[in-house]
Coordinates of C-alpha atoms and ligand atoms in Angstrom, one line a residue:
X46 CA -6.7 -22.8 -6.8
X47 CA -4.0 -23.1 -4.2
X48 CA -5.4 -22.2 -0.8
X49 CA -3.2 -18.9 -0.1
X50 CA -4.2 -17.7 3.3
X51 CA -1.4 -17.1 5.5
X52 CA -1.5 -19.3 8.9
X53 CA -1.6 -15.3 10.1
X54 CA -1.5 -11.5 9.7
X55 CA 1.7 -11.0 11.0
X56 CA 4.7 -12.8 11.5
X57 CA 6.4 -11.4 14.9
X58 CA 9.6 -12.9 16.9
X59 CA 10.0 -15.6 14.7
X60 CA 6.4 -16.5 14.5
X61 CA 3.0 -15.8 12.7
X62 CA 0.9 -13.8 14.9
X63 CA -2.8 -12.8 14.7
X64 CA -5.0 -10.5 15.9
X65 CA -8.6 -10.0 14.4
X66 CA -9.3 -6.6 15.9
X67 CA -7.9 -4.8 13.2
X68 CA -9.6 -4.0 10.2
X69 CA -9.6 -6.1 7.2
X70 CA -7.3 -6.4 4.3
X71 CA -9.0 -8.6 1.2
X72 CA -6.5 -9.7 -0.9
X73 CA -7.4 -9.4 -4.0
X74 CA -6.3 -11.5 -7.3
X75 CA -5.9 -8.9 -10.1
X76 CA -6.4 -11.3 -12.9
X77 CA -10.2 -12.4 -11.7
X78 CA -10.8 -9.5 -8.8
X79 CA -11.6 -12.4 -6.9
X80 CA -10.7 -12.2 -3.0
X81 CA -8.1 -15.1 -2.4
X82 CA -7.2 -14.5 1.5
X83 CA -8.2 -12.0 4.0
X84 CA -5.9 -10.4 6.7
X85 CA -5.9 -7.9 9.3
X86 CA -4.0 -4.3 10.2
X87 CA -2.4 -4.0 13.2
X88 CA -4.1 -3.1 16.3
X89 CA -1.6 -1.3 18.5
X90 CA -1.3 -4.3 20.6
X91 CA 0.2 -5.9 17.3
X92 CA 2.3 -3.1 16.7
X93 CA 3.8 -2.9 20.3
X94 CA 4.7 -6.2 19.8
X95 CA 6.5 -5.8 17.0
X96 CA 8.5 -2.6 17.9
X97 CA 9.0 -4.6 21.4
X98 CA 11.0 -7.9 19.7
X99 CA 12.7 -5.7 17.0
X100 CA 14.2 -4.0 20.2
X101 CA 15.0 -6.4 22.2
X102 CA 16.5 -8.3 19.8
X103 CA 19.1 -5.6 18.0
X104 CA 21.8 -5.5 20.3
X105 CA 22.2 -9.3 19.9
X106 CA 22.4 -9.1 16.5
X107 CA 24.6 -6.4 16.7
X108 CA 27.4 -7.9 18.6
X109 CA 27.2 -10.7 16.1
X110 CA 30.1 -10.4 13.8
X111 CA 29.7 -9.3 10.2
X112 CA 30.5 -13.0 8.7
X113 CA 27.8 -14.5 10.9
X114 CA 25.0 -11.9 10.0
X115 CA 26.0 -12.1 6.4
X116 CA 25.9 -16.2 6.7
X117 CA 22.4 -16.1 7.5
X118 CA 21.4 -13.4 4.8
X119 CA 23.3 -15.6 2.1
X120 CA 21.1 -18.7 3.6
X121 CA 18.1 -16.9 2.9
X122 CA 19.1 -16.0 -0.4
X123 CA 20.0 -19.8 -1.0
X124 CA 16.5 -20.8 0.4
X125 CA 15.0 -17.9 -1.6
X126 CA 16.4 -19.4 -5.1
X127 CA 15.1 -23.2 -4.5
X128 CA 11.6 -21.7 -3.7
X129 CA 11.9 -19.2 -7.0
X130 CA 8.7 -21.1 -8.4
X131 CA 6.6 -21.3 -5.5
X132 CA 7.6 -17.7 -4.4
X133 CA 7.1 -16.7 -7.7
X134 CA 3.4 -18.0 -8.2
X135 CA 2.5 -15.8 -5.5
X136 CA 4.1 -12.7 -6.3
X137 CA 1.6 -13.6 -9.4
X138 CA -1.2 -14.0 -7.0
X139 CA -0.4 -10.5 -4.9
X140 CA 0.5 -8.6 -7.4
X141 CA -0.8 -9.9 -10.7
X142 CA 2.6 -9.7 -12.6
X143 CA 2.9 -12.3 -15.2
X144 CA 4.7 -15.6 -14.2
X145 CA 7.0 -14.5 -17.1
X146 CA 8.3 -11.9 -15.0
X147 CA 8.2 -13.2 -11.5
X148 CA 10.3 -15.9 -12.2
X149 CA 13.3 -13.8 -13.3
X150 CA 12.6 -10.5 -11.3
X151 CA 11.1 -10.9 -7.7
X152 CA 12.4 -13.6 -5.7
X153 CA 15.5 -14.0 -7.7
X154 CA 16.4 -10.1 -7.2
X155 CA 15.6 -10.5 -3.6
X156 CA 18.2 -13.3 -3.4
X157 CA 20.5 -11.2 -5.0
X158 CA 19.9 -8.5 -2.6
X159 CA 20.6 -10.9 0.4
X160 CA 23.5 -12.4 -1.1
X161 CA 25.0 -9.0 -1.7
X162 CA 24.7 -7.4 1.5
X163 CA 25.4 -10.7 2.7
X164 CA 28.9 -11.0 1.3
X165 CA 29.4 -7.3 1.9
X166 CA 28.4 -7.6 5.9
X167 CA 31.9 -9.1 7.4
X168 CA 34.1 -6.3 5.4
X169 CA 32.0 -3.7 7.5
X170 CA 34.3 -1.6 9.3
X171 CA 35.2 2.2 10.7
X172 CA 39.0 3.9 9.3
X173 CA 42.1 4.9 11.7
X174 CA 43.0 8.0 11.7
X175 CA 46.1 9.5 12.8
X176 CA 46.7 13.2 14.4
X177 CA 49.7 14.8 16.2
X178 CA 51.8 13.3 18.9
X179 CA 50.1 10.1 18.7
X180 CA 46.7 10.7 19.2
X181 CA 44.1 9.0 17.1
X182 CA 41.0 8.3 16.1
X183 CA 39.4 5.4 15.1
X184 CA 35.7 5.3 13.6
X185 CA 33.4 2.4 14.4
X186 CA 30.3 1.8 12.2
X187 CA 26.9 1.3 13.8
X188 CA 23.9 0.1 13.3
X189 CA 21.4 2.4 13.8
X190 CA 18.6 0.2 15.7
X191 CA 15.0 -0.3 14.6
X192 CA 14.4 0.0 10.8
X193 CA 10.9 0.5 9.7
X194 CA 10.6 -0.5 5.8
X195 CA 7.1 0.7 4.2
X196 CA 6.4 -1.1 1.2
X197 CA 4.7 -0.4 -2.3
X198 CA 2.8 -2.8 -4.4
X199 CA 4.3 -3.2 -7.3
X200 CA 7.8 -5.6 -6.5
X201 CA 6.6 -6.9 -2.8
X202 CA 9.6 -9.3 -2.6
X203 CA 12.2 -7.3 -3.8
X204 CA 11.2 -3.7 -1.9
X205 CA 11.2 -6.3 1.6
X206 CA 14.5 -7.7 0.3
X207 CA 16.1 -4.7 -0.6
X208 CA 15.5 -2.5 3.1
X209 CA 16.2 -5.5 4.8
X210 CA 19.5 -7.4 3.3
X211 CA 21.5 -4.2 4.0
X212 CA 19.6 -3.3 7.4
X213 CA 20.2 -6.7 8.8
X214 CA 23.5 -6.8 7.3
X215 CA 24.5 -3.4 9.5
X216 CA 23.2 -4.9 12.1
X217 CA 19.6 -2.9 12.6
X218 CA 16.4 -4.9 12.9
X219 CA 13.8 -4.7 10.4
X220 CA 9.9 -3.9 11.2
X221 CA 8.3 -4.4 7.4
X222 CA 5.4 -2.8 6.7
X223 CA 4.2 -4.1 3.1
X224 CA 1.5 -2.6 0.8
X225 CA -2.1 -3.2 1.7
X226 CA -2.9 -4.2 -1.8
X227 CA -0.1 -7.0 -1.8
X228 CA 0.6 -8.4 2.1
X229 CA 1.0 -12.1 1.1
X230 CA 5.6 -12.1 -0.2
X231 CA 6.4 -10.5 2.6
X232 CA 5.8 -13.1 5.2
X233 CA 7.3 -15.8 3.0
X234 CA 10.2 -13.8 3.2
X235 CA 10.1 -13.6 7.2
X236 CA 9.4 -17.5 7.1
X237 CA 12.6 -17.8 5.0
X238 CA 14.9 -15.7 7.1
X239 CA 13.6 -17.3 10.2
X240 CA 14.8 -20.9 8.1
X241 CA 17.9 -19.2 6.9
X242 CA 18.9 -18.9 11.2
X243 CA 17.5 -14.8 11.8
X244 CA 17.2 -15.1 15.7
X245 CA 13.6 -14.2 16.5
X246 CA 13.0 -10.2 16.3
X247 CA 15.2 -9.6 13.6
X248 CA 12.5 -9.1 10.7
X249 CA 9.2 -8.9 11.6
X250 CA 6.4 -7.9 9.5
X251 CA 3.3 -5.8 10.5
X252 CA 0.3 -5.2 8.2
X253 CA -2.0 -2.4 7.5
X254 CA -2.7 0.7 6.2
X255 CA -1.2 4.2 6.1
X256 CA -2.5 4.7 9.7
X257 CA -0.8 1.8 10.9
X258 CA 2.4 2.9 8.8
X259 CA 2.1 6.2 10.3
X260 CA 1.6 4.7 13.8
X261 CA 4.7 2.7 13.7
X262 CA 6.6 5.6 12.6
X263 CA 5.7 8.0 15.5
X264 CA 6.8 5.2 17.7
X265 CA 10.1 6.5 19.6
X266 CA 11.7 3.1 19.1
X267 CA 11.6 3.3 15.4
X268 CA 15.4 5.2 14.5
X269 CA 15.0 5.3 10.2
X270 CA 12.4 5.0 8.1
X271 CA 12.8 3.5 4.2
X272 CA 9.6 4.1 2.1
X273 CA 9.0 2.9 -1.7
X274 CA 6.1 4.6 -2.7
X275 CA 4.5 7.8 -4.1
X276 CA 5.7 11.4 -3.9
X277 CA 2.5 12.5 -1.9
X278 CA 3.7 9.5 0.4
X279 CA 6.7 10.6 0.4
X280 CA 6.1 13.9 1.6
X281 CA 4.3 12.9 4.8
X282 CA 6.5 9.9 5.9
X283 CA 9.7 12.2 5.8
X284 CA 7.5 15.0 7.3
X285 CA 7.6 12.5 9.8
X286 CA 10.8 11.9 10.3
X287 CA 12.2 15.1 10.6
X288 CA 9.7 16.0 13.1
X289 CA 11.5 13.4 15.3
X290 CA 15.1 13.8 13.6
X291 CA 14.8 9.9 12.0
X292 CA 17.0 9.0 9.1
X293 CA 15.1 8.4 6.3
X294 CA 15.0 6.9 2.7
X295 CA 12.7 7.6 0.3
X296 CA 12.3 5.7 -3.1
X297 CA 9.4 7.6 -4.5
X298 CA 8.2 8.3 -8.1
X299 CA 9.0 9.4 -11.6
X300 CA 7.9 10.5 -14.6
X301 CA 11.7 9.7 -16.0
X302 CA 12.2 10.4 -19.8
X303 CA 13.8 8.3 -22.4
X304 CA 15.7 10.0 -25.5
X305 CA 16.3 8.3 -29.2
X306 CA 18.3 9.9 -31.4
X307 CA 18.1 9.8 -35.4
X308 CA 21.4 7.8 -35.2
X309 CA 20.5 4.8 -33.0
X310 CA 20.1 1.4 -33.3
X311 CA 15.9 1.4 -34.1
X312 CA 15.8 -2.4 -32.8
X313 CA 16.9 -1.9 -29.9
X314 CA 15.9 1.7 -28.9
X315 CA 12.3 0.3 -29.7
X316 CA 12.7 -2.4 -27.0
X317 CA 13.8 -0.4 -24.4
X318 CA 10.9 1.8 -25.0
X319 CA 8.6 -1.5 -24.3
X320 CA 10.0 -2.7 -21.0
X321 CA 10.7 1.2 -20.1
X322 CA 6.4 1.6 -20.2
X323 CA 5.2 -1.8 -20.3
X324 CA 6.8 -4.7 -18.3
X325 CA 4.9 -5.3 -15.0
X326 CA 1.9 -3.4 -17.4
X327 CA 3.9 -0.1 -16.7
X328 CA 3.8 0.1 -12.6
X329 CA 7.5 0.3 -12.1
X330 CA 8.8 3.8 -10.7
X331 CA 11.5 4.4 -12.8
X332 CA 10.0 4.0 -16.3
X333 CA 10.9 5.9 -19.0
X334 CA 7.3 7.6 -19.8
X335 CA 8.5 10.3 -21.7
X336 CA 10.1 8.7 -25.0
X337 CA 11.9 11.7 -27.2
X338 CA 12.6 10.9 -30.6
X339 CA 14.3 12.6 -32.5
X340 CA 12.6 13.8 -35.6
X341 CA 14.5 12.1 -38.5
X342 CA 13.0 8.6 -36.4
X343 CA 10.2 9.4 -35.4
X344 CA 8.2 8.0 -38.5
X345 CA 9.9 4.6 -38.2
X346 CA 9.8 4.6 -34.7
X347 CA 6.4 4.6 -34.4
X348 CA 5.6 2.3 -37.1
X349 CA 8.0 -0.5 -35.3
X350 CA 6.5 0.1 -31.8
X351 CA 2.9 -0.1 -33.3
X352 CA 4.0 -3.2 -34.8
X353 CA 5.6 -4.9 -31.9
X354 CA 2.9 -4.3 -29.6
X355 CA 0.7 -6.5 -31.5
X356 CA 3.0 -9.2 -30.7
X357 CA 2.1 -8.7 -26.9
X358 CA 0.1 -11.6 -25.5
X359 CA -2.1 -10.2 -22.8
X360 CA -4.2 -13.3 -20.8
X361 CA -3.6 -15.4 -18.2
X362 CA -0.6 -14.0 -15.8
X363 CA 0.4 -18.0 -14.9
X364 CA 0.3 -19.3 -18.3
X365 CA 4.4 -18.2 -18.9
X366 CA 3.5 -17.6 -22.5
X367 CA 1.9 -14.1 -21.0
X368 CA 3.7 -11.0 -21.4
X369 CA 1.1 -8.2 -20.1
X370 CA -1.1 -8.8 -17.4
X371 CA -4.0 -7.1 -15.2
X372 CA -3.7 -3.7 -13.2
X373 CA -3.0 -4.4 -9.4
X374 CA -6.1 -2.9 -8.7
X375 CA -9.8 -1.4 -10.0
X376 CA -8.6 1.9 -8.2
X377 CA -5.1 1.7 -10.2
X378 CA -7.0 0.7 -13.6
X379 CA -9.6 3.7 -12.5
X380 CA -6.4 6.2 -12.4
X381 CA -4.8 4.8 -16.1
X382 CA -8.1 5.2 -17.6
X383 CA -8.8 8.8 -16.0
X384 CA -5.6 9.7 -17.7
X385 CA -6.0 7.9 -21.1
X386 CA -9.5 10.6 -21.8
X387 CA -7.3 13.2 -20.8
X388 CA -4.6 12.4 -23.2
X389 CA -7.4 11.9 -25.8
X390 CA -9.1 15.4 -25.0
X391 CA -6.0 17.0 -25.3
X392 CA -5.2 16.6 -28.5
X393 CA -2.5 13.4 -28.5
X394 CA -2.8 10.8 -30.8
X395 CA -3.9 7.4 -29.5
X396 CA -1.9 5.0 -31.8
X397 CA -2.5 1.7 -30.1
X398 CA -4.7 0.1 -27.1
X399 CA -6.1 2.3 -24.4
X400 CA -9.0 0.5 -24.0
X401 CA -10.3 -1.4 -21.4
X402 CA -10.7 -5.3 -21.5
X403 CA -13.8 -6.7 -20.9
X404 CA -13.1 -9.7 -18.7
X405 CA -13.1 -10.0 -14.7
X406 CA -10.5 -8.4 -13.1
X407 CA -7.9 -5.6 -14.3
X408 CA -7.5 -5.7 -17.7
X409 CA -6.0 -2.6 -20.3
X410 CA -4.2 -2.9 -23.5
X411 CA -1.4 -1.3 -23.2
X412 CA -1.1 2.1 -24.5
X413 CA 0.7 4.3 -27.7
X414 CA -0.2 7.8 -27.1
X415 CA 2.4 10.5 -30.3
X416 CA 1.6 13.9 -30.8
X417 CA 2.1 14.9 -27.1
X418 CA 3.6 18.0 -26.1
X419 CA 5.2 18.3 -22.6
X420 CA 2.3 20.5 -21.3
X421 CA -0.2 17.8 -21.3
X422 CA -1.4 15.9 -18.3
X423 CA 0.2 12.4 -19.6
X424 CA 3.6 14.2 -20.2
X425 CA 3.6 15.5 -16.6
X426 CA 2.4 13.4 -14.1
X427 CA 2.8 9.9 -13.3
X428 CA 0.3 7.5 -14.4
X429 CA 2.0 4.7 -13.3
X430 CA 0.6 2.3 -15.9
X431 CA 1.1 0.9 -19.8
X432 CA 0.4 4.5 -20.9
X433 CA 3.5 5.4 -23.4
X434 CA 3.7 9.2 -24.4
X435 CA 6.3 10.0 -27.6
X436 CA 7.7 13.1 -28.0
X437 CA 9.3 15.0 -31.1
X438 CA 12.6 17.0 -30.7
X439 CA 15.4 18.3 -32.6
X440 CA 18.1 19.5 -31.2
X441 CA 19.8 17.9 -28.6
X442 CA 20.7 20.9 -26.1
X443 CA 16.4 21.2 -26.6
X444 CA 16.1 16.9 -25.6
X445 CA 18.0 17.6 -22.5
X446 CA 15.9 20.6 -21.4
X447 CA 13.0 19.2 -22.0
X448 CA 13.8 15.9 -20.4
X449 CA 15.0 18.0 -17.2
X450 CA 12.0 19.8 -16.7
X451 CA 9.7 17.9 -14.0
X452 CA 10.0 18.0 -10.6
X453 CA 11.0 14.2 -10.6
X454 CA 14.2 13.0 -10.9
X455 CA 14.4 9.0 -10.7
X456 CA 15.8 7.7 -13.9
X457 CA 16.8 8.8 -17.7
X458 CA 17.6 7.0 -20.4
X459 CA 19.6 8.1 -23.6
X460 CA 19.9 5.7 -26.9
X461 CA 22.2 7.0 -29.6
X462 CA 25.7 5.3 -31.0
X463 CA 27.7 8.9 -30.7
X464 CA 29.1 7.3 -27.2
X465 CA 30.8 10.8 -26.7
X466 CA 27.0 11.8 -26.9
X467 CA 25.7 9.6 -24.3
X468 CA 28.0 10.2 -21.9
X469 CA 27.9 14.0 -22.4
X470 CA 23.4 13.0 -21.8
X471 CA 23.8 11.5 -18.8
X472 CA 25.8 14.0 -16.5
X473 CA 23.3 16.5 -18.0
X474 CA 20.4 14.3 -17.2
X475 CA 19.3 15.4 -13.6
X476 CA 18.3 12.1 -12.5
X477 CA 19.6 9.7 -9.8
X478 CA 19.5 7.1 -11.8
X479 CA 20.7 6.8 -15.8
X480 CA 21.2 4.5 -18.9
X481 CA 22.9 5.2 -22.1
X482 CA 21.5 2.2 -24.7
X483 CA 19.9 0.6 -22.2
X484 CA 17.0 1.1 -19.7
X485 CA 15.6 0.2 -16.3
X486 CA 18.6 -2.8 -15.4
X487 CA 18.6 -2.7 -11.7
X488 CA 21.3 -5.0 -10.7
X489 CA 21.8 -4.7 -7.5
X490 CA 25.8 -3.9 -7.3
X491 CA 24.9 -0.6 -8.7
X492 CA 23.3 2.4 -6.5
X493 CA 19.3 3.2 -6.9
X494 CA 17.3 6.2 -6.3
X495 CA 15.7 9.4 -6.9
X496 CA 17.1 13.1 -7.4
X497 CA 14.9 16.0 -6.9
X498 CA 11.3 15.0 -6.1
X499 CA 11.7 11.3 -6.8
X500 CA 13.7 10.3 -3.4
X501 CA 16.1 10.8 -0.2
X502 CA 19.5 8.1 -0.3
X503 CA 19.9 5.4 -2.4
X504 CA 19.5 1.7 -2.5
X505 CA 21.7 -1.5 -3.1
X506 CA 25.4 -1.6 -3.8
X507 CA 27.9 -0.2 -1.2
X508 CA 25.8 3.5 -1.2
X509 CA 23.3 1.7 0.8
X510 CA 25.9 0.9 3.6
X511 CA 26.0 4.9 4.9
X512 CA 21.6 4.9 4.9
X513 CA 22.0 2.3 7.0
X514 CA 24.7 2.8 9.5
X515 CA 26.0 6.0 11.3
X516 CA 29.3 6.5 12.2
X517 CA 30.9 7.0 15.8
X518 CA 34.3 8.8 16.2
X519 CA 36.1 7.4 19.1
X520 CA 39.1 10.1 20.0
X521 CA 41.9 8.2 21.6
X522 CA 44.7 10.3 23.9
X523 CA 48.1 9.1 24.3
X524 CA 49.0 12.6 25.7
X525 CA 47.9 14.8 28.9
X526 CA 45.1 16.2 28.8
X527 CA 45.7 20.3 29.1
X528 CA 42.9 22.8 30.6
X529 CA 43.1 26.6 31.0
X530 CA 43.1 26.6 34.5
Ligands
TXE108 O1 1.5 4.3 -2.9 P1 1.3 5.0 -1.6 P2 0.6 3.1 -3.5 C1 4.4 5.0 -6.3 C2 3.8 5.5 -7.6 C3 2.4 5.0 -7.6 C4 2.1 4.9 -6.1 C5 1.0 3.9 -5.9 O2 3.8 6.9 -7.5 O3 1.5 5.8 -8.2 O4 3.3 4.6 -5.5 O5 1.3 3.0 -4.8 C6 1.9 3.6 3.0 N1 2.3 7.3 6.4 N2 5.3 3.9 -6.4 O6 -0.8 3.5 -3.7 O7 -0.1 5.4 -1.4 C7 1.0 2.6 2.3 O8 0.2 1.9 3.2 C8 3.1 6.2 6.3 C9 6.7 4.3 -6.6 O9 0.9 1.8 -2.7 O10 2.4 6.0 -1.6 C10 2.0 1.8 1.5 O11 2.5 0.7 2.2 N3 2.8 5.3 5.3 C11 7.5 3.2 -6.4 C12 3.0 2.8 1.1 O12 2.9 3.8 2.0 C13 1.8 5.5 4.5 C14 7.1 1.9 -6.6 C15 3.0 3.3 -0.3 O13 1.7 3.9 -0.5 C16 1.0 6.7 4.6 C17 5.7 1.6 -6.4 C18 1.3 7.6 5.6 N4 0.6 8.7 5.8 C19 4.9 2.7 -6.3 N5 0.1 6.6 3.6 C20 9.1 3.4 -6.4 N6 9.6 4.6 -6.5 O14 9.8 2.4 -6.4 C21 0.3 5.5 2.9 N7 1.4 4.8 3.4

């Protein structure tokens, strides 16, 4: 195997940096559970380095003007897309995704990101506005200084790509703190911007745990905070902020549900229902876990799916025949397994998979749960694994209720060809994020994020812009200025 060490830990002003006082951070290779590379968490000598070149270099990169910022981020996106191979083999290695998938949604999504925010940088700009007898104001938009991106594990690249290509493109710098299950993307990303012309400072990358996450948040210098991870996360880290008054994004998690009716196309619906629980082996946020069908299909549906899944090739993640692969970790295979007995001792019928592979490293076969009511553990909480629940309904007004009911609110899907139907869905849906005949498409001109419980802002497209940029009013007189006495 490829010898994938990083030359360090970190990667600070420009540079890799190390410091082996911190604790360690096995990588591990979900496939085999072998450890392929060992780093370590930041001391707080590592992290006041950071926070100290992230500072000093913002106001340059500020007073650069949109075009040039945006140059560099469209560099990097260039760079990014001739390395799509290479950076895809190790989003493999970090994360265990199938090569499959990280050829076509990783690197190339973060390039898509940076060209984006790129093109969008130079047309950055405040508004005029006039008042009486002259006067005027005129708005000017601002970065808002030091961003600090927390990362989850499951799209390393992309989360990295998608906090930074609009942060550097408003002209903030970027401290990136990525997942402790998958540290490797990140710095390749850093190496790349550096490449792509990023002055030193601009996006740094600090590893380590929650602590050291926490750490860098508390740290004055730190103006916003963007998270991608769970709810209970979520909770703490904007706890956090608001102690201080930081801005804040939050992409947290779901438990989002997917609706069939009797009158859509089965092929398709059936589909969406796969990649909506089972691409990446169903760690993706905004997957549609709760699939309602609609009684008249239910029968047929099931059948189909049951079918399909047998076509799934679960084995090796960099043989690109693969379509499934491992868990990320024993802990996250530990929590998909806890909840597969409880879907089992509740009374919902396991139609397919469930079971654990016995091979080194990860492994589950993706899982068919029917017969689940919305009171059952699967139905309510996120499992964040290949762990599909179907539902039966009848009535629409009763889909939408039921579909509303959670305390999350990231995504919702509706397939039915009564287009009068699906658009009448998905302003009922409460959900920040929704599909009609389609499902989890995140291209990045489009906004992403939670409602409710699932998240704070939104990400990509011009939305992104106002979460990473405050506005200053500048009041102009052309008249005297009047006082009482
Ligand atoms: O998340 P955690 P994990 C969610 C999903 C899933 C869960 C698992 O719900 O079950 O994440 O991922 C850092 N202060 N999503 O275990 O524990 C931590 O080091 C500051 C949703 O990684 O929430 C890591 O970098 N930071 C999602 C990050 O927070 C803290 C996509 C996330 O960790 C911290 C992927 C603290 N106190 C996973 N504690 C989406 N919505 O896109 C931990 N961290």
């Amino acid at each position: 195997m490829q010898d994938l060490q990083p030359k360090a830990s970190h990667y600070i002003d420009g540079a890799y940096h190390e410091d082996t006082g911190g604790n360690p951070i096995p990588v591990i290779y979900p496939a085999t559970g072998a450890e392929i590379a060992r780093l370590h968490a930041a001391t707080d000598a590592v992290i006041d380095r950071a926070l100290a070149a992230a500072s000093a270099a913002q106001p340059a990169w500020a007073a650069l003007t949109g075009t040039m910022r945006g140059r560099i981020l469209r560099r990097a996106a260039d760079i990014l897309r001739d390395r799509n191979h290479e950076m895809s083999v190790l989003e493999t290695h970090d994360t265990g995704k199938p090569l499959s998938e990280t050829l076509v949604a990783d690197a190339t999504s973060a390039a898509d990101a940076l060209e984006y925010f790129g093109g969008l940088a130079g047309s950055l700009t405040g508004e005029h506005i006039p008042l009486a007898d002259g006067d005027f104001v005129y708005t000017r938009r601002e970065a808002l200084g030091v961003v600090l991106g927390i990362g989850a594990w499951n799209y390393p690249t992309q989360i990295a790509a998608w906090k930074a290509a609009p942060a550097l493109a408003c002209g903030n710098t970027m401290v990136m703190k990525p997942s402790e299950t998958t540290p490797l993307c990140t710095l390749k990303l850093a190496e790349i911007l550096t490449e792509a012309g990023a002055p030193p400072g601009v996006f740094n990358v600090v590893q380590g745990y929650g602590a050291q996450a926490a750490k860098l948040l508390d740290d004055p210098r730190v103006a916003k905070v963007s998270l991608t991870g769970s709810v209970p996360t979520g909770r703490k880290v904007y706890a956090a902020a608001a102690a201080q008054l930081k801005h804040a994004t939050m992409e947290l998690g779901g438990k989002s549900p997917l609706v069939i009716f009797d009158d859509a196309d089965l092929d398709n619906a059936v589909s969406a229902a796969i990649n909506a629980n089972f691409y990446s082996t169903g760690q993706i946020c905004s997957n549609g876990t709760r699939v309602f069908v609609q009684k008249g299909l239910r029968k047929k549906f099931l059948k189909s799916l049951a079918r399909r899944m047998k076509d799934a090739v679960i084995g090796d993640p960099l043989d690109e025949a693969t379509t499934i692969g491992p868990m990320v970790s024993q802990r996250q295979l530990d929590i998909v397994l806890d909840y597969i007995e409880q879907g089992k001792v509740e009374g919902a019928t396991l139609v397919a998979g469930g079971a654990r592979l016995d091979r080194p490293g990860f492994w589950i076969a993706p899982a068919l749960f029917a017969d689940v009511t919305d009171d059952m553990a699967i139905a309510r909480e996120e499992i964040f694994g290949p762990v599909m629940s179907v539902l039966e309904f009848t009535t629409e007004e009763e889909a939408i209720r039921r579909a509303n009911a959670t305390e999350f609110g990231l995504a919702a899907g509706v397939f039915t060809s009564d287009l009068v139907r699906g658009h009448r869905i998905a302003a009922a849906f409460q959900a920040g994020t929704t599909y009609i005949n389609a499902y989890n498409l995140t291209p990045v001109e489009a906004p992403f994020g939670g409602s409710k419980a699932s998240g704070v802002g939104r990400e990509n497209s011009r939305a992104a812009i106002a979460h990473y940029s405050q506005v200053k009013s500048v009041y102009v007189s052309l008249n005297k200025t009047e006082a009482p006495f």
